[in-house]
């Protein structure tokens, strides 16, 4: 019985010898430098192919003080992260771009970082950049991360600084468009179930709601906090129904919340949209899987993830992307309004 000798991995020096160039020339070609003649670069590439040379990424990263890693930080608990379709769309968009680059994407779900474990790791040089999605006003640990490593936010920070990079949905306009649609349908007693007001999206959608009503010289019928959860919105809808004067429409700041509110209305035998019209926000899969298909504002979450990654990759390449990238939400009319 014979065994085939294991072939030793090709080295930079071996490639240089076969190509008839210096080790530094091979290094420049491997690292994408343009300061190599076409003939020399061609000789190096042929030698790399013949020897099946694989560059040592760890050594390259150490030399350039890069890790080839980008962190996605989501300051939420795991229940919300895995239960909210918005996050899946964002991650898919991010991965669509990062997968085409030399970087890998690492996920950190950190609702709180009281012991600074996540913060210390991300500030230690373990990653080249950080993407932060779904941040709250009390997530001060994200501010400390941003002082040590490039950060791109998904959504406007509630305490923006002049040099923050973020990709956001125009939630004020989206909230205004949703409410104006209800007004155009002849609705006048319009309530709102808001998302968490520690989050920019919750604040901005409420702002748009108020602006549309003010333009129409109407007052908010009632505003309840749904906390961006189905259970929170169901409780909010029960509080609304406990009032003597019922609304004729409700703008709800997410499809997940709208699904919880709809369930309460169906259980109580209240007609949608005949008695109360409902409009959500996101156009997530829940919009079409609910018992009544939701009229909603479609936010381009996949595109938002792609553009967040694009901004980060531009930063890491030493270029200057725009600080603010704003995307529009689009009205999608179905059965609930």
Short mmCIF file of C-alpha atoms in Angstrom, two decimals, residues 83 207 257 276:
data_model
loop_
_atom_site.label_atom_id
_atom_site.label_comp_id
_atom_site.label_asym_id
_atom_site.label_seq_id
_atom_site.Cartn_x
_atom_site.Cartn_y
_atom_site.Cartn_z
CA UNK A 83 -39.67 37.56 15.50
CA UNK A 207 -44.38 63.05 13.64
CA UNK A 257 -48.16 45.56 15.51
CA UNK A 276 -62.28 50.80 11.35
#
